[in-house]
């Protein structure tokens, strides 16, 4: 199981972004992390994946554990190859100037050569549409196609755990729904998924558990059902008005007062 | 007419050498987004490393050449680790600027170790003088063209036909994206600098073989600047096209314009061509058309 314990992270030695985050991503489940812009969601994923040094960030306290082993010191290439965790960047990490075929092959860098064609066939079974686009440069694909390719590329690394950063960002609602269907299917096939989302409705509908992060702290956690029915989550993330009707101005003041803290 | 053909083809042969030189710069630019102003010193160092194995140790060519190029690659790797890698994550311009400083330091180092006297440099190769009646091409020039083309092709095959080549292309496009899939971007950069240094070193060997080896030939490195700017800093085909254009332009200028009184115009003409090329295509003739999406 992937878990994070009391993690404190700073950028450039001074900018404190995560202030004691703890959470668990149980094997075989979809765990969702909700939070507003700038709450520190991407930073948490970078930390788990060993990318902090690239962004001049540092863990000053706490640990990322995978089955009891601390991952704090590992480079992302080790985390992919040995610990089988793959991270999908918020901006879709397809290589624009490579074809779809080349993208899939480049992503399989950590796999032995002989497994690659089998893996590609497996990915094409999940995303048949990519098959007809094999020789198209990824930069010319539509947003939805790029997202499919991204997930296909992540699968080429044969992950056990997938870290997804706002996969539905910028996708049309219909494609977004298709995407969450795919995420659910991948999970049914055994993939553990840690999903960062702003689209709380769709995310909670596929997740087993969820956390809410605010200002670098986890302020709420529970099963997806609990979160869906939580009054604050309903108000802030699902856009459902609270129980007793208030005037608009009151509601706004109430929101400002109640910043989860 | 025959004169023209003679000068044109001589320029073509020289152009292939420039293309190889340009390729080294393009590889570095694509991966590190830095222009390597130390290219002239890379060229001299590469040539001297080969000189050492071939002339000093007297190793056979087929052993000395890979050894020399390998040593040039190690040299490029050392430069990457000591000078470039510490700047990762900083503005790209800082890398370019540091190569200017590096150029001076290396030039000083060369002055102190090998001095500025010419070293006799003639590799014993089978005579390939092309005597076609009115046209005649000296063996060294023919070899320069052949060797440059061979090195160029080898690097191209590596880049486009192997897994490592694919990973170099991917990492050159985006390091964060490459990291996502477990590609060790830093090893890839190390490899690119090593290959580029070997590539520049190879052109240094070829150039020395046209005359003599001395630290003065580092000025040839400066001619690589218009080569890659004409073709496009990020374009491999551009290095070839730019190299050929500069080679031919130089040769024709030397033959026709300089005798007409424009002494020294040969040195300037590449920049002249560059100006025209940039008017036509601001990213260079074959510079990558940016895929823009909003
Ligand atoms: N490399 C960096 N250097 C300094 N500060 C950074 C860096 N990256 C992020 N930050 C800051 O850290 C905070 C958290 O950023 P982060 O990207 O983790 O938020 P997020 O929850 O992913 O937001 P979003 O929903 O907009 O993606 C922000 O205030 C941001 O400005
Ligand atoms: Mg983010």
Coordinates of C-alpha atoms and ligand atoms in Angstrom, one line a residue:
Chain A
X1 CA 0.0 0.0 0.0
X2 CA 1.1 3.5 -0.8
X3 CA 0.9 5.9 2.1
X4 CA 2.1 9.3 2.9
X5 CA 2.9 10.2 6.5
X6 CA 3.1 13.7 7.9
X7 CA 4.7 15.1 4.8
X8 CA 6.0 18.6 4.9
X9 CA 7.4 20.0 1.6
X10 CA 8.9 23.4 0.7
X11 CA 10.0 24.9 -2.5
X12 CA 13.2 27.0 -2.7
X13 CA 13.8 26.3 0.9
X14 CA 11.1 28.7 2.1
X15 CA 7.8 28.3 0.3
X16 CA 5.9 25.9 2.4
X17 CA 3.4 24.0 0.4
X18 CA 2.5 20.8 2.2
X19 CA 2.2 21.1 5.9
X20 CA 1.9 17.7 7.4
X21 CA -0.1 15.6 4.9
X22 CA -1.0 12.1 5.7
X23 CA -3.1 9.7 3.6
X24 CA -3.3 6.2 2.3
X25 CA -3.9 4.7 -1.1
X26 CA -5.0 1.1 -0.5
X27 CA -4.1 -1.5 -3.1
X28 CA -6.6 -2.2 -5.8
X29 CA -8.7 0.9 -5.0
X30 CA -9.3 4.3 -6.6
X31 CA -8.5 7.0 -4.1
X32 CA -9.4 10.5 -5.0
X33 CA -7.8 13.8 -3.8
X34 CA -10.0 16.9 -4.1
X35 CA -8.8 20.4 -3.6
X36 CA -8.9 23.9 -5.0
X37 CA -6.2 25.5 -7.2
X38 CA -2.9 25.9 -5.4
X39 CA -3.9 23.6 -2.6
X40 CA -0.8 21.4 -3.2
X41 CA -2.2 18.5 -5.1
X42 CA 0.4 18.5 -7.9
X43 CA 3.1 19.0 -5.3
X44 CA 2.0 15.9 -3.4
X45 CA 2.2 13.8 -6.6
X46 CA 5.6 15.2 -7.4
X47 CA 6.7 14.3 -4.0
X48 CA 5.5 10.7 -4.2
X49 CA 7.1 10.3 -7.6
X50 CA 10.5 11.7 -6.7
X51 CA 10.3 14.8 -8.9
X52 CA 10.7 17.5 -6.2
X53 CA 14.4 18.1 -6.9
X54 CA 13.5 19.0 -10.5
X55 CA 11.3 21.8 -9.2
X56 CA 13.7 22.9 -6.5
X57 CA 11.5 21.4 -3.8
X58 CA 12.4 19.4 -0.7
X59 CA 10.8 17.1 1.8
X60 CA 11.6 18.6 5.2
X61 CA 9.6 16.1 7.3
X62 CA 7.7 12.9 6.8
X63 CA 7.8 10.0 4.4
X64 CA 6.3 8.4 1.4
X65 CA 6.0 4.7 2.0
X66 CA 5.3 1.9 -0.3
X67 CA 4.6 -1.3 1.6
X68 CA 6.7 0.0 4.4
X69 CA 9.7 1.1 2.3
X70 CA 10.4 4.8 2.3
X71 CA 10.5 6.2 -1.3
X72 CA 11.8 9.6 -0.3
X73 CA 15.3 9.3 -1.8
X74 CA 14.5 7.6 -5.0
X75 CA 14.8 9.1 -8.5
X76 CA 11.6 8.8 -10.6
X77 CA 13.3 6.3 -13.0
X78 CA 13.7 3.9 -10.0
X79 CA 10.1 4.5 -8.9
X80 CA 8.8 3.6 -12.3
X81 CA 11.1 0.6 -12.9
X82 CA 11.4 -0.9 -9.5
X83 CA 8.3 0.2 -7.6
X84 CA 6.0 0.3 -10.5
X85 CA 4.4 3.7 -9.9
X86 CA 3.7 5.9 -12.9
X87 CA 2.7 9.5 -12.8
X88 CA 0.7 11.3 -15.5
X89 CA 1.4 15.1 -15.5
X90 CA -1.4 17.6 -15.5
X91 CA -0.3 18.8 -18.9
X92 CA -0.7 15.6 -21.0
X93 CA 2.8 14.2 -21.3
X94 CA 2.7 13.1 -24.9
X95 CA 5.6 13.9 -27.1
X96 CA 4.2 16.2 -29.7
X97 CA 6.8 15.7 -32.3
X98 CA 6.7 11.9 -32.1
X99 CA 4.1 9.7 -33.7
X100 CA 1.7 7.7 -31.6
X101 CA 3.6 4.6 -32.2
X102 CA 6.9 6.2 -31.2
X103 CA 5.3 7.7 -28.1
X104 CA 4.2 4.3 -27.0
X105 CA 7.6 2.9 -27.6
X106 CA 9.4 5.7 -25.8
X107 CA 7.1 5.3 -22.8
X108 CA 8.1 1.6 -22.7
X109 CA 11.7 2.5 -22.1
X110 CA 11.8 0.8 -18.7
X111 CA 10.5 -2.5 -20.2
X112 CA 12.6 -5.2 -22.0
X113 CA 12.5 -5.0 -25.7
X114 CA 10.7 -8.3 -26.3
X115 CA 7.7 -7.2 -24.3
X116 CA 7.0 -4.0 -26.2
X117 CA 4.9 -5.3 -29.2
X118 CA 2.8 -7.3 -26.8
X119 CA 2.2 -4.3 -24.6
X120 CA 1.3 -2.1 -27.6
X121 CA -1.3 -4.7 -28.7
X122 CA -2.7 -4.6 -25.2
X123 CA -3.0 -0.9 -25.2
X124 CA -4.6 -0.9 -28.6
X125 CA -7.2 -3.3 -27.3
X126 CA -8.2 -0.8 -24.7
X127 CA -8.0 2.2 -27.0
X128 CA -8.8 0.9 -30.5
X129 CA -9.0 4.4 -31.9
X130 CA -5.2 4.8 -31.4
X131 CA -4.7 2.0 -33.9
X132 CA -5.7 4.2 -36.8
X133 CA -3.5 7.1 -35.6
X134 CA -0.3 5.2 -35.1
X135 CA 1.6 7.3 -37.6
X136 CA 0.1 10.6 -36.6
X137 CA 2.2 13.1 -34.6
X138 CA 0.8 13.3 -31.1
X139 CA 0.8 17.1 -31.3
X140 CA -1.9 16.9 -34.0
X141 CA -4.3 14.7 -31.9
X142 CA -7.4 16.1 -30.3
X143 CA -7.4 16.6 -26.5
X144 CA -9.4 13.5 -26.0
X145 CA -7.1 11.4 -28.2
X146 CA -4.1 12.8 -26.4
X147 CA -5.5 11.8 -23.1
X148 CA -6.1 8.2 -24.4
X149 CA -2.5 8.2 -25.6
X150 CA -1.3 9.4 -22.3
X151 CA -3.0 6.6 -20.4
X152 CA -1.8 4.2 -23.0
X153 CA 1.7 5.4 -22.5
X154 CA 1.4 5.1 -18.8
X155 CA 0.2 1.5 -19.3
X156 CA 3.3 0.8 -21.4
X157 CA 5.3 1.1 -18.2
X158 CA 3.2 -1.7 -16.6
X159 CA 2.4 0.2 -13.4
X160 CA 0.8 -1.2 -10.3
X161 CA -0.1 2.3 -9.1
X162 CA -1.1 5.1 -11.4
X163 CA -1.0 8.7 -10.2
X164 CA -3.3 10.8 -12.3
X165 CA -3.3 14.6 -12.2
X166 CA -6.6 16.1 -13.2
X167 CA -7.1 13.9 -16.3
X168 CA -10.5 15.4 -17.2
X169 CA -9.0 18.9 -17.4
X170 CA -10.1 20.6 -20.7
X171 CA -12.1 17.6 -22.0
X172 CA -15.6 17.8 -23.3
X173 CA -18.2 16.3 -20.8
X174 CA -18.9 13.3 -23.0
X175 CA -15.2 12.5 -23.4
X176 CA -14.7 13.1 -19.7
X177 CA -17.3 10.5 -18.9
X178 CA -15.7 8.0 -21.3
X179 CA -12.4 8.7 -19.5
X180 CA -13.8 7.9 -16.1
X181 CA -15.3 4.8 -17.5
X182 CA -11.8 3.8 -18.6
X183 CA -10.3 4.6 -15.3
X184 CA -12.9 2.4 -13.6
X185 CA -12.1 -0.5 -16.0
X186 CA -8.4 -0.2 -15.4
X187 CA -9.0 -0.4 -11.7
X188 CA -11.2 -3.4 -12.1
X189 CA -8.3 -5.1 -13.9
X190 CA -6.3 -4.5 -10.8
X191 CA -4.6 -1.2 -11.2
X192 CA -4.4 1.0 -8.0
X193 CA -5.2 4.6 -8.9
X194 CA -4.6 7.8 -7.0
X195 CA -6.7 10.4 -8.7
X196 CA -6.3 14.1 -8.3
X197 CA -9.4 15.9 -9.6
X198 CA -11.4 19.1 -9.5
X199 CA -14.3 17.4 -11.1
X200 CA -15.5 16.1 -7.8
X201 CA -18.7 14.6 -9.0
X202 CA -17.2 12.2 -11.6
X203 CA -14.2 11.5 -9.4
X204 CA -16.3 10.5 -6.4
X205 CA -18.5 8.4 -8.5
X206 CA -15.6 6.0 -9.4
X207 CA -13.6 6.3 -6.2
X208 CA -13.7 4.2 -3.1
X209 CA -12.2 6.7 -0.8
X210 CA -11.4 10.4 -0.9
X211 CA -9.4 13.2 0.7
X212 CA -9.9 16.9 0.6
X213 CA -6.7 19.1 0.7
X214 CA -6.8 22.7 1.5
X215 CA -3.8 25.0 1.9
X216 CA -1.4 22.1 2.2
X217 CA -3.4 20.2 4.8
X218 CA -5.9 17.3 4.6
X219 CA -9.1 18.7 6.0
X220 CA -11.5 15.9 5.3
X221 CA -11.4 12.3 4.5
X222 CA -13.8 9.4 4.2
X223 CA -15.4 6.9 1.8
X224 CA -16.6 8.3 -1.5
X225 CA -20.2 7.9 -0.2
X226 CA -19.5 9.9 3.0
X227 CA -17.9 12.6 1.0
X228 CA -20.7 12.8 -1.5
X229 CA -23.1 13.4 1.3
X230 CA -20.9 15.7 3.3
X231 CA -22.4 19.1 3.5
X232 CA -19.2 21.0 2.8
X233 CA -18.1 18.9 -0.1
X234 CA -21.6 19.2 -1.6
X235 CA -21.4 22.9 -1.3
X236 CA -17.8 23.6 -2.4
X237 CA -17.1 20.8 -4.8
X238 CA -20.4 19.5 -6.1
X239 CA -22.1 22.9 -6.4
X240 CA -25.2 21.8 -4.4
X241 CA -26.6 24.4 -2.1
X242 CA -26.6 23.7 1.6
X243 CA -29.7 22.5 3.4
X244 CA -31.3 25.6 4.7
X245 CA -31.7 28.3 2.0
X246 CA -29.8 31.4 2.7
X247 CA -29.6 34.7 0.9
X248 CA -26.7 34.8 -1.6
X249 CA -24.8 37.4 0.3
X250 CA -25.0 35.4 3.5
X251 CA -23.9 32.3 1.7
X252 CA -20.8 34.1 0.4
X253 CA -19.8 35.4 3.8
X254 CA -20.3 31.9 5.2
X255 CA -18.0 30.5 2.5
X256 CA -15.4 33.0 3.3
X257 CA -15.5 32.3 7.0
X258 CA -15.4 28.6 6.5
X259 CA -12.2 27.9 4.8
X260 CA -12.0 24.3 6.1
X261 CA -9.7 25.5 8.9
Chain B
X1 CA 31.3 26.1 -66.9
X2 CA 33.7 23.4 -65.9
X3 CA 35.3 25.8 -63.5
X4 CA 32.0 26.4 -61.9
X5 CA 31.3 22.7 -61.5
X6 CA 34.7 22.2 -60.0
X7 CA 34.2 24.9 -57.4
X8 CA 30.6 23.9 -56.8
X9 CA 31.6 20.3 -56.1
X10 CA 34.6 21.2 -53.9
X11 CA 32.2 23.4 -51.9
X12 CA 29.9 20.4 -51.6
X13 CA 32.7 18.2 -50.2
X14 CA 33.6 20.9 -47.7
X15 CA 29.9 21.5 -46.9
X16 CA 29.6 17.9 -45.7
X17 CA 32.3 18.6 -43.1
X18 CA 30.3 21.7 -42.0
X19 CA 27.2 19.6 -41.9
X20 CA 28.8 17.2 -39.4
X21 CA 29.9 20.1 -37.3
X22 CA 26.4 21.5 -37.4
X23 CA 24.9 18.2 -36.4
X24 CA 26.9 18.3 -33.2
X25 CA 25.5 21.7 -32.4
X26 CA 21.9 20.7 -33.3
X27 CA 22.0 17.7 -31.1
X28 CA 23.1 19.8 -28.1
X29 CA 20.6 22.5 -28.9
X30 CA 17.7 20.1 -29.1
X31 CA 18.5 18.4 -25.8
X32 CA 19.8 21.2 -23.7
X33 CA 18.3 24.2 -25.5
X34 CA 21.8 25.7 -25.3
X35 CA 24.1 26.9 -28.1
X36 CA 27.6 25.5 -27.6
X37 CA 30.0 28.3 -28.2
X38 CA 32.9 26.1 -27.2
X39 CA 32.4 24.2 -30.5
X40 CA 35.8 25.4 -31.8
X41 CA 37.6 24.0 -28.8
X42 CA 35.6 20.8 -28.9
X43 CA 36.8 20.4 -32.4
X44 CA 40.5 20.9 -31.5
X45 CA 40.3 18.7 -28.4
X46 CA 38.7 15.9 -30.4
X47 CA 41.3 16.2 -33.1
X48 CA 44.2 16.1 -30.5
X49 CA 42.7 13.1 -28.7
X50 CA 42.8 11.2 -32.0
X51 CA 46.3 12.6 -32.8
X52 CA 47.4 11.2 -29.5
X53 CA 46.2 7.6 -30.2
X54 CA 47.1 7.6 -33.9
X55 CA 50.4 9.6 -34.2
X56 CA 51.8 9.4 -30.7
X57 CA 50.9 5.8 -29.9
X58 CA 51.0 4.7 -33.5
X59 CA 47.8 2.6 -33.2
X60 CA 46.3 1.4 -36.4
X61 CA 43.6 3.8 -37.8
X62 CA 40.7 1.4 -37.2
X63 CA 41.6 1.3 -33.5
X64 CA 42.8 4.9 -33.1
X65 CA 39.6 6.3 -34.6
X66 CA 37.1 4.7 -32.3
X67 CA 39.4 5.3 -29.4
X68 CA 39.8 9.0 -30.3
X69 CA 36.1 9.5 -30.8
X70 CA 35.3 7.6 -27.6
X71 CA 37.7 9.9 -25.8
X72 CA 36.1 12.9 -27.3
X73 CA 32.7 11.5 -26.1
X74 CA 34.1 11.1 -22.6
X75 CA 35.3 14.7 -22.8
X76 CA 31.8 15.9 -23.8
X77 CA 30.3 13.9 -21.0
X78 CA 32.7 15.5 -18.5
X79 CA 31.7 18.9 -19.7
X80 CA 28.0 18.1 -19.4
X81 CA 28.4 16.8 -15.8
X82 CA 30.7 19.6 -14.6
X83 CA 29.3 22.6 -16.4
X84 CA 25.9 22.0 -17.8
X85 CA 24.1 19.7 -15.4
X86 CA 24.6 22.1 -12.4
X87 CA 22.6 24.6 -14.4
X88 CA 19.6 22.3 -14.9
X89 CA 16.4 24.1 -14.1
X90 CA 18.0 27.5 -14.6
X91 CA 17.1 29.7 -17.6
X92 CA 18.4 28.1 -20.8
X93 CA 20.4 31.2 -21.6
X94 CA 22.7 30.7 -18.7
X95 CA 23.9 27.4 -20.3
X96 CA 24.7 29.2 -23.5
X97 CA 26.6 31.9 -21.7
X98 CA 28.6 29.4 -19.7
X99 CA 29.7 27.8 -22.9
X100 CA 31.3 31.1 -23.9
X101 CA 33.3 31.0 -20.6
X102 CA 34.1 27.4 -21.2
X103 CA 35.4 28.3 -24.7
X104 CA 37.9 30.7 -23.1
X105 CA 39.0 28.3 -20.4
X106 CA 39.5 25.5 -22.9
X107 CA 41.4 27.8 -25.3
X108 CA 43.7 28.7 -22.4
X109 CA 44.2 25.1 -21.5
X110 CA 45.0 24.2 -25.1
X111 CA 47.5 27.0 -25.3
X112 CA 49.2 25.8 -22.2
X113 CA 49.3 22.1 -23.2
X114 CA 49.7 21.9 -27.0
X115 CA 50.6 25.5 -27.8
X116 CA 49.6 27.1 -31.1
X117 CA 52.2 25.5 -33.5
X118 CA 50.8 23.3 -36.2
X119 CA 51.2 19.6 -35.9
X120 CA 51.8 17.5 -38.9
X121 CA 48.6 15.6 -39.5
X122 CA 48.2 13.3 -42.5
X123 CA 46.3 10.1 -41.9
X124 CA 47.4 7.4 -44.3
X125 CA 44.4 6.6 -46.3
X126 CA 44.1 4.9 -49.8
X127 CA 44.5 7.4 -52.6
X128 CA 41.0 8.4 -53.8
X129 CA 41.9 11.3 -56.0
X130 CA 39.1 11.9 -58.4
X131 CA 40.5 12.8 -61.8
X132 CA 37.6 13.4 -64.2
X133 CA 39.4 15.2 -67.0
X134 CA 38.7 18.9 -66.4
X135 CA 37.5 18.2 -62.9
X136 CA 39.9 17.1 -60.2
X137 CA 39.3 16.5 -56.5
X138 CA 42.3 15.8 -54.2
X139 CA 42.2 12.6 -52.2
X140 CA 42.0 14.4 -48.8
X141 CA 38.9 16.4 -49.9
X142 CA 37.2 13.3 -51.2
X143 CA 38.0 11.5 -48.0
X144 CA 36.7 14.5 -46.0
X145 CA 33.4 14.3 -47.8
X146 CA 33.1 10.5 -47.5
X147 CA 34.1 10.4 -43.8
X148 CA 31.8 13.2 -42.9
X149 CA 28.9 11.7 -44.7
X150 CA 29.6 8.3 -43.0
X151 CA 29.7 9.8 -39.5
X152 CA 26.6 11.8 -40.2
X153 CA 24.7 8.7 -41.4
X154 CA 25.8 6.7 -38.5
X155 CA 24.5 9.2 -36.0
X156 CA 21.3 9.5 -38.0
X157 CA 20.8 5.7 -37.9
X158 CA 21.4 5.7 -34.1
X159 CA 19.0 8.5 -33.6
X160 CA 16.1 7.2 -35.7
X161 CA 16.6 3.4 -35.6
X162 CA 17.4 2.6 -32.1
X163 CA 15.5 2.7 -28.8
X164 CA 18.1 5.0 -27.3
X165 CA 17.7 7.3 -30.2
X166 CA 14.0 7.4 -29.6
X167 CA 14.5 8.2 -26.0
X168 CA 16.9 11.0 -27.0
X169 CA 14.3 12.5 -29.2
X170 CA 11.6 12.3 -26.5
X171 CA 13.8 13.7 -23.8
X172 CA 15.0 16.5 -26.1
X173 CA 11.4 17.5 -26.5
X174 CA 10.5 17.6 -22.8
X175 CA 12.4 16.4 -19.7
X176 CA 9.5 16.5 -17.3
X177 CA 7.5 14.3 -19.7
X178 CA 10.3 11.9 -20.1
X179 CA 10.7 11.6 -16.4
X180 CA 7.0 10.5 -16.1
X181 CA 7.8 7.3 -17.9
X182 CA 10.9 6.5 -15.9
X183 CA 13.4 7.8 -18.5
X184 CA 16.5 9.0 -16.7
X185 CA 16.7 12.4 -18.4
X186 CA 20.1 13.2 -16.9
X187 CA 21.7 10.1 -18.4
X188 CA 20.1 10.9 -21.7
X189 CA 21.6 14.4 -21.6
X190 CA 25.0 13.0 -20.8
X191 CA 24.7 10.7 -23.7
X192 CA 23.7 13.5 -26.1
X193 CA 26.7 15.6 -25.1
X194 CA 29.0 12.7 -25.5
X195 CA 27.6 11.9 -29.0
X196 CA 27.8 15.6 -30.0
X197 CA 31.3 15.9 -28.7
X198 CA 32.3 12.8 -30.7
X199 CA 30.6 14.3 -33.7
X200 CA 32.4 17.6 -33.4
X201 CA 35.6 15.8 -32.7
X202 CA 35.2 13.8 -35.9
X203 CA 34.9 16.9 -38.0
X204 CA 38.0 18.2 -36.2
X205 CA 39.9 15.1 -37.4
X206 CA 38.6 15.5 -40.9
X207 CA 39.5 19.2 -41.0
X208 CA 43.0 18.6 -39.6
X209 CA 43.5 16.1 -42.3
X210 CA 42.9 18.7 -44.9
X211 CA 45.9 20.7 -43.7
X212 CA 47.5 20.5 -40.3
X213 CA 46.3 20.3 -36.8
X214 CA 46.7 23.3 -34.5
X215 CA 44.7 25.1 -31.9
X216 CA 44.0 27.7 -34.5
X217 CA 41.6 25.5 -36.4
X218 CA 39.1 26.4 -33.6
X219 CA 38.0 29.3 -35.8
X220 CA 36.4 26.8 -38.1
X221 CA 34.0 26.2 -35.3
X222 CA 32.7 29.7 -35.7
X223 CA 31.6 28.8 -39.2
X224 CA 29.2 26.3 -37.7
X225 CA 27.2 29.2 -36.3
X226 CA 25.8 30.3 -39.7
X227 CA 25.5 26.7 -40.7
X228 CA 23.0 25.8 -38.0
X229 CA 21.2 29.2 -38.1
X230 CA 20.6 28.8 -41.8
X231 CA 19.3 25.3 -41.5
X232 CA 17.4 25.8 -38.2
X233 CA 19.0 25.3 -34.8
X234 CA 16.7 22.4 -34.0
X235 CA 16.8 20.6 -37.4
X236 CA 19.1 17.8 -38.3
X237 CA 18.2 18.0 -42.0
X238 CA 18.9 21.7 -41.6
X239 CA 22.4 21.0 -40.4
X240 CA 23.0 19.1 -43.7
X241 CA 21.4 21.7 -45.9
X242 CA 23.0 24.6 -44.0
X243 CA 26.4 22.9 -44.2
X244 CA 26.2 22.4 -47.9
X245 CA 25.0 25.9 -48.6
X246 CA 27.8 27.4 -46.6
X247 CA 30.4 25.1 -48.2
X248 CA 29.3 26.0 -51.7
X249 CA 28.9 29.7 -51.0
X250 CA 32.4 29.9 -49.6
X251 CA 33.9 28.0 -52.4
X252 CA 32.2 30.0 -55.1
X253 CA 32.9 33.3 -53.4
X254 CA 36.6 32.4 -53.1
X255 CA 36.7 31.5 -56.8
X256 CA 34.7 34.4 -58.3
X257 CA 34.2 37.3 -55.9
X258 CA 37.6 37.5 -54.1
X259 CA 39.6 37.7 -57.3
X260 CA 37.3 40.6 -58.3
X261 CA 38.6 42.6 -55.4
X262 CA 36.3 41.5 -52.5
X263 CA 39.2 40.2 -50.4
X264 CA 38.1 38.4 -47.3
X265 CA 34.5 38.2 -48.4
X266 CA 34.7 34.4 -48.1
X267 CA 34.6 34.7 -44.4
X268 CA 31.5 37.0 -44.5
X269 CA 29.5 35.3 -47.1
X270 CA 28.0 32.6 -44.7
X271 CA 26.5 35.4 -42.7
X272 CA 25.3 37.1 -45.8
X273 CA 23.4 33.9 -46.8
X274 CA 22.2 33.6 -43.2
X275 CA 20.6 37.0 -43.4
X276 CA 18.7 36.0 -46.6
X277 CA 17.7 32.7 -45.1
X278 CA 16.3 34.3 -42.0
X279 CA 14.3 36.7 -44.1
X280 CA 12.7 33.8 -45.8
X281 CA 12.2 31.6 -42.7
X282 CA 12.9 33.1 -39.3
X283 CA 13.4 29.7 -37.6
X284 CA 15.9 28.7 -40.3
X285 CA 15.2 27.0 -43.6
X286 CA 14.2 23.7 -42.0
X287 CA 13.7 24.8 -38.4
X288 CA 10.9 22.8 -36.8
X289 CA 7.5 24.2 -37.5
X290 CA 6.2 24.6 -33.9
X291 CA 3.0 22.7 -33.2
X292 CA 0.9 25.4 -31.6
X293 CA -2.3 24.7 -29.8
X294 CA -4.4 26.9 -27.7
Ligands
LIG1 N1 8.3 25.0 -8.5 C1 7.6 25.8 -7.6 N2 8.3 26.8 -7.0 C2 7.7 27.5 -6.1 N3 6.4 27.4 -5.7 C3 5.7 26.5 -6.4 C4 6.3 25.6 -7.4 N4 5.3 24.8 -7.8 C5 4.2 25.1 -7.2 N5 4.4 26.1 -6.3 C6 3.4 26.7 -5.4 O1 2.9 25.7 -4.6 C7 1.5 25.8 -4.4 C8 0.8 24.5 -4.7 O2 0.9 24.3 -6.1 P1 0.4 22.9 -6.7 O3 0.8 23.0 -8.2 O4 0.8 21.8 -5.9 O5 -1.2 23.1 -6.6 P2 -2.4 22.3 -7.2 O6 -3.2 21.9 -6.0 O7 -1.9 21.2 -8.1 O8 -3.1 23.4 -8.0 P3 -3.9 23.3 -9.4 O9 -5.3 22.8 -9.1 O10 -4.0 24.7 -9.9 O11 -3.1 22.4 -10.3 C9 1.0 27.0 -5.2 O12 0.9 28.1 -4.4 C10 2.2 27.2 -6.2 O13 2.3 28.6 -6.5
LIG2 MG1 -2.0 20.8 -10.1

